[in-house]
Amino acid sequence: MTRTLSALVALIAIASSLLAVGAGTASADPYWQPVTITSKFHCSAAQWNPNYNVSMRACVVVNGTATQAVGIVTNHSGPAVSLAAPHLELYVNGSLTYDRHCLSSTLNAPYTRACFGPTQQRPCSAVMHSWVYFNIAGYGQWVLSPRRQMCT
């Protein structure tokens, strides 16, 4: 009984430490999910798909020293569309730090979905931006976010 209890306590300690280590960064890639845009999002103007009433925005989220790239798509009206972002890229001081792939999904009207890249820590002197290549119902388009300095 004592040995079983000791083994159970050890297993709980290991599982707890793994959960603590895994909780360090926020990332939802490669999946699309609902999003609430806050003042921490620094996004491009909406770019429109020429065939559907769908807009795309590239964003960089800056929250103190934490940052991530985000691609956002809104289906304003009309039929469901297929969407993907084969390139969700984050740049620091002009250098690529990651290029993620957001998987294909279907977006109905009137919904908005986002694909979030991994969160990174950067110094206050770093300037961030994102490039996102969207594929909406077979139409591909690059969208560039504005540049944003960390800690501002």
JSON list of C-alpha atoms in Angstrom, two decimals:
[
{"chain": "A", "resi": 1, "resn": "MET", "atom": "CA", "xyz": [0.00, 0.00, 0.00]},
{"chain": "A", "resi": 2, "resn": "THR", "atom": "CA", "xyz": [2.80, 2.42, 0.88]},
{"chain": "A", "resi": 3, "resn": "ARG", "atom": "CA", "xyz": [4.62, 1.64, -2.35]},
{"chain": "A", "resi": 4, "resn": "THR", "atom": "CA", "xyz": [1.43, 2.20, -4.39]},
{"chain": "A", "resi": 5, "resn": "LEU", "atom": "CA", "xyz": [0.80, 5.52, -2.64]},
{"chain": "A", "resi": 6, "resn": "SER", "atom": "CA", "xyz": [4.42, 6.62, -3.25]},
{"chain": "A", "resi": 7, "resn": "ALA", "atom": "CA", "xyz": [4.15, 5.70, -6.93]},
{"chain": "A", "resi": 8, "resn": "LEU", "atom": "CA", "xyz": [0.88, 7.63, -7.23]},
{"chain": "A", "resi": 9, "resn": "VAL", "atom": "CA", "xyz": [2.40, 10.73, -5.60]},
{"chain": "A", "resi": 10, "resn": "ALA", "atom": "CA", "xyz": [5.41, 10.52, -7.93]},
{"chain": "A", "resi": 11, "resn": "LEU", "atom": "CA", "xyz": [3.13, 10.19, -10.98]},
{"chain": "A", "resi": 12, "resn": "ILE", "atom": "CA", "xyz": [1.09, 13.23, -9.93]},
{"chain": "A", "resi": 13, "resn": "ALA", "atom": "CA", "xyz": [4.28, 15.27, -9.43]},
{"chain": "A", "resi": 14, "resn": "ILE", "atom": "CA", "xyz": [5.56, 14.32, -12.90]},
{"chain": "A", "resi": 15, "resn": "ALA", "atom": "CA", "xyz": [2.23, 15.11, -14.56]},
{"chain": "A", "resi": 16, "resn": "SER", "atom": "CA", "xyz": [2.03, 18.48, -12.78]},
{"chain": "A", "resi": 17, "resn": "SER", "atom": "CA", "xyz": [5.52, 19.47, -13.90]},
{"chain": "A", "resi": 18, "resn": "LEU", "atom": "CA", "xyz": [4.74, 18.53, -17.50]},
{"chain": "A", "resi": 19, "resn": "LEU", "atom": "CA", "xyz": [1.60, 20.67, -17.43]},
{"chain": "A", "resi": 20, "resn": "ALA", "atom": "CA", "xyz": [3.54, 23.62, -16.03]},
{"chain": "A", "resi": 21, "resn": "VAL", "atom": "CA", "xyz": [6.20, 23.34, -18.73]},
{"chain": "A", "resi": 22, "resn": "GLY", "atom": "CA", "xyz": [3.63, 22.99, -21.52]},
{"chain": "A", "resi": 23, "resn": "ALA", "atom": "CA", "xyz": [1.68, 26.08, -20.48]},
{"chain": "A", "resi": 24, "resn": "GLY", "atom": "CA", "xyz": [4.46, 28.51, -21.40]},
{"chain": "A", "resi": 25, "resn": "THR", "atom": "CA", "xyz": [3.34, 29.70, -24.87]},
{"chain": "A", "resi": 26, "resn": "ALA", "atom": "CA", "xyz": [0.02, 30.39, -26.51]},
{"chain": "A", "resi": 27, "resn": "SER", "atom": "CA", "xyz": [-0.48, 28.90, -29.94]},
{"chain": "A", "resi": 28, "resn": "ALA", "atom": "CA", "xyz": [-3.52, 27.59, -31.74]},
{"chain": "A", "resi": 29, "resn": "ASP", "atom": "CA", "xyz": [-1.89, 26.85, -35.07]},
{"chain": "A", "resi": 30, "resn": "PRO", "atom": "CA", "xyz": [-2.60, 25.00, -37.22]},
{"chain": "A", "resi": 31, "resn": "TYR", "atom": "CA", "xyz": [-6.31, 25.40, -36.40]},
{"chain": "A", "resi": 32, "resn": "TRP", "atom": "CA", "xyz": [-8.74, 28.29, -36.94]},
{"chain": "A", "resi": 33, "resn": "GLN", "atom": "CA", "xyz": [-10.68, 29.52, -33.93]},
{"chain": "A", "resi": 34, "resn": "PRO", "atom": "CA", "xyz": [-12.95, 32.40, -32.82]},
{"chain": "A", "resi": 35, "resn": "VAL", "atom": "CA", "xyz": [-11.12, 35.61, -31.94]},
{"chain": "A", "resi": 36, "resn": "THR", "atom": "CA", "xyz": [-11.73, 38.77, -29.95]},
{"chain": "A", "resi": 37, "resn": "ILE", "atom": "CA", "xyz": [-9.61, 41.61, -31.29]},
{"chain": "A", "resi": 38, "resn": "THR", "atom": "CA", "xyz": [-8.21, 43.88, -28.56]},
{"chain": "A", "resi": 39, "resn": "SER", "atom": "CA", "xyz": [-5.95, 46.93, -28.48]},
{"chain": "A", "resi": 40, "resn": "LYS", "atom": "CA", "xyz": [-2.97, 44.54, -28.39]},
{"chain": "A", "resi": 41, "resn": "PHE", "atom": "CA", "xyz": [-3.71, 43.52, -32.00]},
{"chain": "A", "resi": 42, "resn": "HIS", "atom": "CA", "xyz": [-2.00, 45.65, -34.66]},
{"chain": "A", "resi": 43, "resn": "CYS", "atom": "CA", "xyz": [-3.64, 44.69, -37.94]},
{"chain": "A", "resi": 44, "resn": "SER", "atom": "CA", "xyz": [-3.59, 45.59, -41.61]},
{"chain": "A", "resi": 45, "resn": "ALA", "atom": "CA", "xyz": [-6.58, 47.16, -43.26]},
{"chain": "A", "resi": 46, "resn": "ALA", "atom": "CA", "xyz": [-9.03, 44.55, -44.52]},
{"chain": "A", "resi": 47, "resn": "GLN", "atom": "CA", "xyz": [-8.04, 43.04, -47.87]},
{"chain": "A", "resi": 48, "resn": "TRP", "atom": "CA", "xyz": [-10.99, 41.70, -49.84]},
{"chain": "A", "resi": 49, "resn": "ASN", "atom": "CA", "xyz": [-11.34, 38.49, -51.82]},
{"chain": "A", "resi": 50, "resn": "PRO", "atom": "CA", "xyz": [-12.47, 39.50, -55.34]},
{"chain": "A", "resi": 51, "resn": "ASN", "atom": "CA", "xyz": [-14.97, 36.62, -55.65]},
{"chain": "A", "resi": 52, "resn": "TYR", "atom": "CA", "xyz": [-16.60, 36.49, -52.20]},
{"chain": "A", "resi": 53, "resn": "ASN", "atom": "CA", "xyz": [-17.60, 38.95, -49.50]},
{"chain": "A", "resi": 54, "resn": "VAL", "atom": "CA", "xyz": [-14.64, 37.81, -47.39]},
{"chain": "A", "resi": 55, "resn": "SER", "atom": "CA", "xyz": [-11.95, 39.98, -45.79]},
{"chain": "A", "resi": 56, "resn": "MET", "atom": "CA", "xyz": [-8.46, 39.03, -44.60]},
{"chain": "A", "resi": 57, "resn": "ARG", "atom": "CA", "xyz": [-6.20, 40.79, -42.10]},
{"chain": "A", "resi": 58, "resn": "ALA", "atom": "CA", "xyz": [-2.62, 40.17, -41.00]},
{"chain": "A", "resi": 59, "resn": "CYS", "atom": "CA", "xyz": [-1.89, 41.11, -37.40]},
{"chain": "A", "resi": 60, "resn": "VAL", "atom": "CA", "xyz": [0.94, 41.17, -34.94]},
{"chain": "A", "resi": 61, "resn": "VAL", "atom": "CA", "xyz": [-0.06, 40.97, -31.28]},
{"chain": "A", "resi": 62, "resn": "VAL", "atom": "CA", "xyz": [2.25, 42.86, -28.90]},
{"chain": "A", "resi": 63, "resn": "ASN", "atom": "CA", "xyz": [1.67, 42.56, -25.16]},
{"chain": "A", "resi": 64, "resn": "GLY", "atom": "CA", "xyz": [4.71, 43.87, -23.29]},
{"chain": "A", "resi": 65, "resn": "THR", "atom": "CA", "xyz": [7.52, 41.54, -24.36]},
{"chain": "A", "resi": 66, "resn": "ALA", "atom": "CA", "xyz": [5.19, 38.81, -25.73]},
{"chain": "A", "resi": 67, "resn": "THR", "atom": "CA", "xyz": [4.33, 38.73, -29.43]},
{"chain": "A", "resi": 68, "resn": "GLN", "atom": "CA", "xyz": [2.73, 36.50, -32.06]},
{"chain": "A", "resi": 69, "resn": "ALA", "atom": "CA", "xyz": [1.50, 36.58, -35.66]},
{"chain": "A", "resi": 70, "resn": "VAL", "atom": "CA", "xyz": [-2.24, 36.22, -36.31]},
{"chain": "A", "resi": 71, "resn": "GLY", "atom": "CA", "xyz": [-4.19, 35.75, -39.54]},
{"chain": "A", "resi": 72, "resn": "ILE", "atom": "CA", "xyz": [-7.87, 36.78, -39.39]},
{"chain": "A", "resi": 73, "resn": "VAL", "atom": "CA", "xyz": [-10.62, 36.00, -41.93]},
{"chain": "A", "resi": 74, "resn": "THR", "atom": "CA", "xyz": [-14.24, 37.24, -41.89]},
{"chain": "A", "resi": 75, "resn": "ASN", "atom": "CA", "xyz": [-17.02, 35.89, -44.11]},
{"chain": "A", "resi": 76, "resn": "HIS", "atom": "CA", "xyz": [-19.36, 38.89, -44.18]},
{"chain": "A", "resi": 77, "resn": "SER", "atom": "CA", "xyz": [-22.22, 37.25, -46.16]},
{"chain": "A", "resi": 78, "resn": "GLY", "atom": "CA", "xyz": [-22.91, 34.67, -48.79]},
{"chain": "A", "resi": 79, "resn": "PRO", "atom": "CA", "xyz": [-21.86, 31.04, -49.11]},
{"chain": "A", "resi": 80, "resn": "ALA", "atom": "CA", "xyz": [-19.42, 29.16, -46.92]},
{"chain": "A", "resi": 81, "resn": "VAL", "atom": "CA", "xyz": [-15.85, 29.37, -48.20]},
{"chain": "A", "resi": 82, "resn": "SER", "atom": "CA", "xyz": [-12.76, 27.25, -47.78]},
{"chain": "A", "resi": 83, "resn": "LEU", "atom": "CA", "xyz": [-9.85, 29.00, -46.11]},
{"chain": "A", "resi": 84, "resn": "ALA", "atom": "CA", "xyz": [-6.23, 28.26, -45.31]},
{"chain": "A", "resi": 85, "resn": "ALA", "atom": "CA", "xyz": [-3.07, 30.18, -44.54]},
{"chain": "A", "resi": 86, "resn": "PRO", "atom": "CA", "xyz": [-0.12, 28.12, -45.76]},
{"chain": "A", "resi": 87, "resn": "HIS", "atom": "CA", "xyz": [2.23, 30.86, -44.54]},
{"chain": "A", "resi": 88, "resn": "LEU", "atom": "CA", "xyz": [1.74, 32.65, -41.20]},
{"chain": "A", "resi": 89, "resn": "GLU", "atom": "CA", "xyz": [5.07, 34.42, -40.74]},
{"chain": "A", "resi": 90, "resn": "LEU", "atom": "CA", "xyz": [6.48, 36.49, -37.86]},
{"chain": "A", "resi": 91, "resn": "TYR", "atom": "CA", "xyz": [9.43, 38.85, -38.37]},
{"chain": "A", "resi": 92, "resn": "VAL", "atom": "CA", "xyz": [11.63, 40.51, -35.75]},
{"chain": "A", "resi": 93, "resn": "ASN", "atom": "CA", "xyz": [13.70, 43.47, -36.93]},
{"chain": "A", "resi": 94, "resn": "GLY", "atom": "CA", "xyz": [13.14, 42.30, -40.51]},
{"chain": "A", "resi": 95, "resn": "SER", "atom": "CA", "xyz": [14.27, 38.68, -39.97]},
{"chain": "A", "resi": 96, "resn": "LEU", "atom": "CA", "xyz": [11.89, 35.72, -40.22]},
{"chain": "A", "resi": 97, "resn": "THR", "atom": "CA", "xyz": [11.44, 33.95, -36.87]},
{"chain": "A", "resi": 98, "resn": "TYR", "atom": "CA", "xyz": [8.76, 31.43, -37.91]},
{"chain": "A", "resi": 99, "resn": "ASP", "atom": "CA", "xyz": [6.61, 30.34, -40.83]},
{"chain": "A", "resi": 100, "resn": "ARG", "atom": "CA", "xyz": [3.58, 28.31, -39.70]},
{"chain": "A", "resi": 101, "resn": "HIS", "atom": "CA", "xyz": [0.86, 26.55, -41.69]},
{"chain": "A", "resi": 102, "resn": "CYS", "atom": "CA", "xyz": [-2.81, 27.10, -40.78]},
{"chain": "A", "resi": 103, "resn": "LEU", "atom": "CA", "xyz": [-4.83, 24.14, -42.03]},
{"chain": "A", "resi": 104, "resn": "SER", "atom": "CA", "xyz": [-7.78, 24.25, -44.41]},
{"chain": "A", "resi": 105, "resn": "SER", "atom": "CA", "xyz": [-11.18, 24.84, -42.89]},
{"chain": "A", "resi": 106, "resn": "THR", "atom": "CA", "xyz": [-14.65, 26.06, -43.90]},
{"chain": "A", "resi": 107, "resn": "LEU", "atom": "CA", "xyz": [-15.94, 29.47, -42.83]},
{"chain": "A", "resi": 108, "resn": "ASN", "atom": "CA", "xyz": [-19.66, 30.25, -42.85]},
{"chain": "A", "resi": 109, "resn": "ALA", "atom": "CA", "xyz": [-21.14, 33.75, -42.82]},
{"chain": "A", "resi": 110, "resn": "PRO", "atom": "CA", "xyz": [-21.20, 35.87, -40.68]},
{"chain": "A", "resi": 111, "resn": "TYR", "atom": "CA", "xyz": [-18.26, 34.46, -38.71]},
{"chain": "A", "resi": 112, "resn": "THR", "atom": "CA", "xyz": [-14.67, 35.52, -38.09]},
{"chain": "A", "resi": 113, "resn": "ARG", "atom": "CA", "xyz": [-11.86, 33.06, -37.41]},
{"chain": "A", "resi": 114, "resn": "ALA", "atom": "CA", "xyz": [-8.18, 33.47, -36.61]},
{"chain": "A", "resi": 115, "resn": "CYS", "atom": "CA", "xyz": [-5.07, 31.33, -36.72]},
{"chain": "A", "resi": 116, "resn": "PHE", "atom": "CA", "xyz": [-2.51, 32.22, -34.04]},
{"chain": "A", "resi": 117, "resn": "GLY", "atom": "CA", "xyz": [1.19, 31.54, -34.35]},
{"chain": "A", "resi": 118, "resn": "PRO", "atom": "CA", "xyz": [3.31, 30.67, -31.32]},
{"chain": "A", "resi": 119, "resn": "THR", "atom": "CA", "xyz": [3.97, 33.36, -28.72]},
{"chain": "A", "resi": 120, "resn": "GLN", "atom": "CA", "xyz": [7.55, 34.56, -28.47]},
{"chain": "A", "resi": 121, "resn": "GLN", "atom": "CA", "xyz": [9.34, 36.76, -25.95]},
{"chain": "A", "resi": 122, "resn": "ARG", "atom": "CA", "xyz": [11.31, 39.67, -27.42]},
{"chain": "A", "resi": 123, "resn": "PRO", "atom": "CA", "xyz": [13.17, 42.68, -25.96]},
{"chain": "A", "resi": 124, "resn": "CYS", "atom": "CA", "xyz": [11.54, 46.12, -25.92]},
{"chain": "A", "resi": 125, "resn": "SER", "atom": "CA", "xyz": [13.88, 47.27, -28.71]},
{"chain": "A", "resi": 126, "resn": "ALA", "atom": "CA", "xyz": [12.50, 44.69, -31.19]},
{"chain": "A", "resi": 127, "resn": "VAL", "atom": "CA", "xyz": [10.19, 45.74, -34.03]},
{"chain": "A", "resi": 128, "resn": "MET", "atom": "CA", "xyz": [7.69, 43.09, -35.13]},
{"chain": "A", "resi": 129, "resn": "HIS", "atom": "CA", "xyz": [5.48, 42.48, -38.16]},
{"chain": "A", "resi": 130, "resn": "SER", "atom": "CA", "xyz": [3.72, 39.58, -39.83]},
{"chain": "A", "resi": 131, "resn": "TRP", "atom": "CA", "xyz": [3.13, 38.42, -43.40]},
{"chain": "A", "resi": 132, "resn": "VAL", "atom": "CA", "xyz": [0.22, 36.07, -44.00]},
{"chain": "A", "resi": 133, "resn": "TYR", "atom": "CA", "xyz": [-0.56, 34.22, -47.22]},
{"chain": "A", "resi": 134, "resn": "PHE", "atom": "CA", "xyz": [-4.28, 33.48, -47.29]},
{"chain": "A", "resi": 135, "resn": "ASN", "atom": "CA", "xyz": [-5.98, 31.04, -49.64]},
{"chain": "A", "resi": 136, "resn": "ILE", "atom": "CA", "xyz": [-9.71, 31.74, -49.80]},
{"chain": "A", "resi": 137, "resn": "ALA", "atom": "CA", "xyz": [-11.70, 29.43, -52.09]},
{"chain": "A", "resi": 138, "resn": "GLY", "atom": "CA", "xyz": [-8.66, 28.95, -54.32]},
{"chain": "A", "resi": 139, "resn": "TYR", "atom": "CA", "xyz": [-7.64, 32.63, -54.45]},
{"chain": "A", "resi": 140, "resn": "GLY", "atom": "CA", "xyz": [-4.26, 33.34, -52.85]},
{"chain": "A", "resi": 141, "resn": "GLN", "atom": "CA", "xyz": [-3.15, 36.70, -51.46]},
{"chain": "A", "resi": 142, "resn": "TRP", "atom": "CA", "xyz": [-0.31, 37.99, -49.23]},
{"chain": "A", "resi": 143, "resn": "VAL", "atom": "CA", "xyz": [-1.26, 40.51, -46.52]},
{"chain": "A", "resi": 144, "resn": "LEU", "atom": "CA", "xyz": [1.28, 42.51, -44.47]},
{"chain": "A", "resi": 145, "resn": "SER", "atom": "CA", "xyz": [0.63, 43.72, -40.93]},
{"chain": "A", "resi": 146, "resn": "PRO", "atom": "CA", "xyz": [1.86, 47.09, -39.70]},
{"chain": "A", "resi": 147, "resn": "ARG", "atom": "CA", "xyz": [5.19, 47.14, -37.87]},
{"chain": "A", "resi": 148, "resn": "ARG", "atom": "CA", "xyz": [5.02, 47.45, -34.09]},
{"chain": "A", "resi": 149, "resn": "GLN", "atom": "CA", "xyz": [7.74, 47.98, -31.52]},
{"chain": "A", "resi": 150, "resn": "MET", "atom": "CA", "xyz": [7.63, 45.72, -28.48]},
{"chain": "A", "resi": 151, "resn": "CYS", "atom": "CA", "xyz": [6.55, 47.16, -25.09]},
{"chain": "A", "resi": 152, "resn": "THR", "atom": "CA", "xyz": [4.49, 49.93, -26.71]}
]
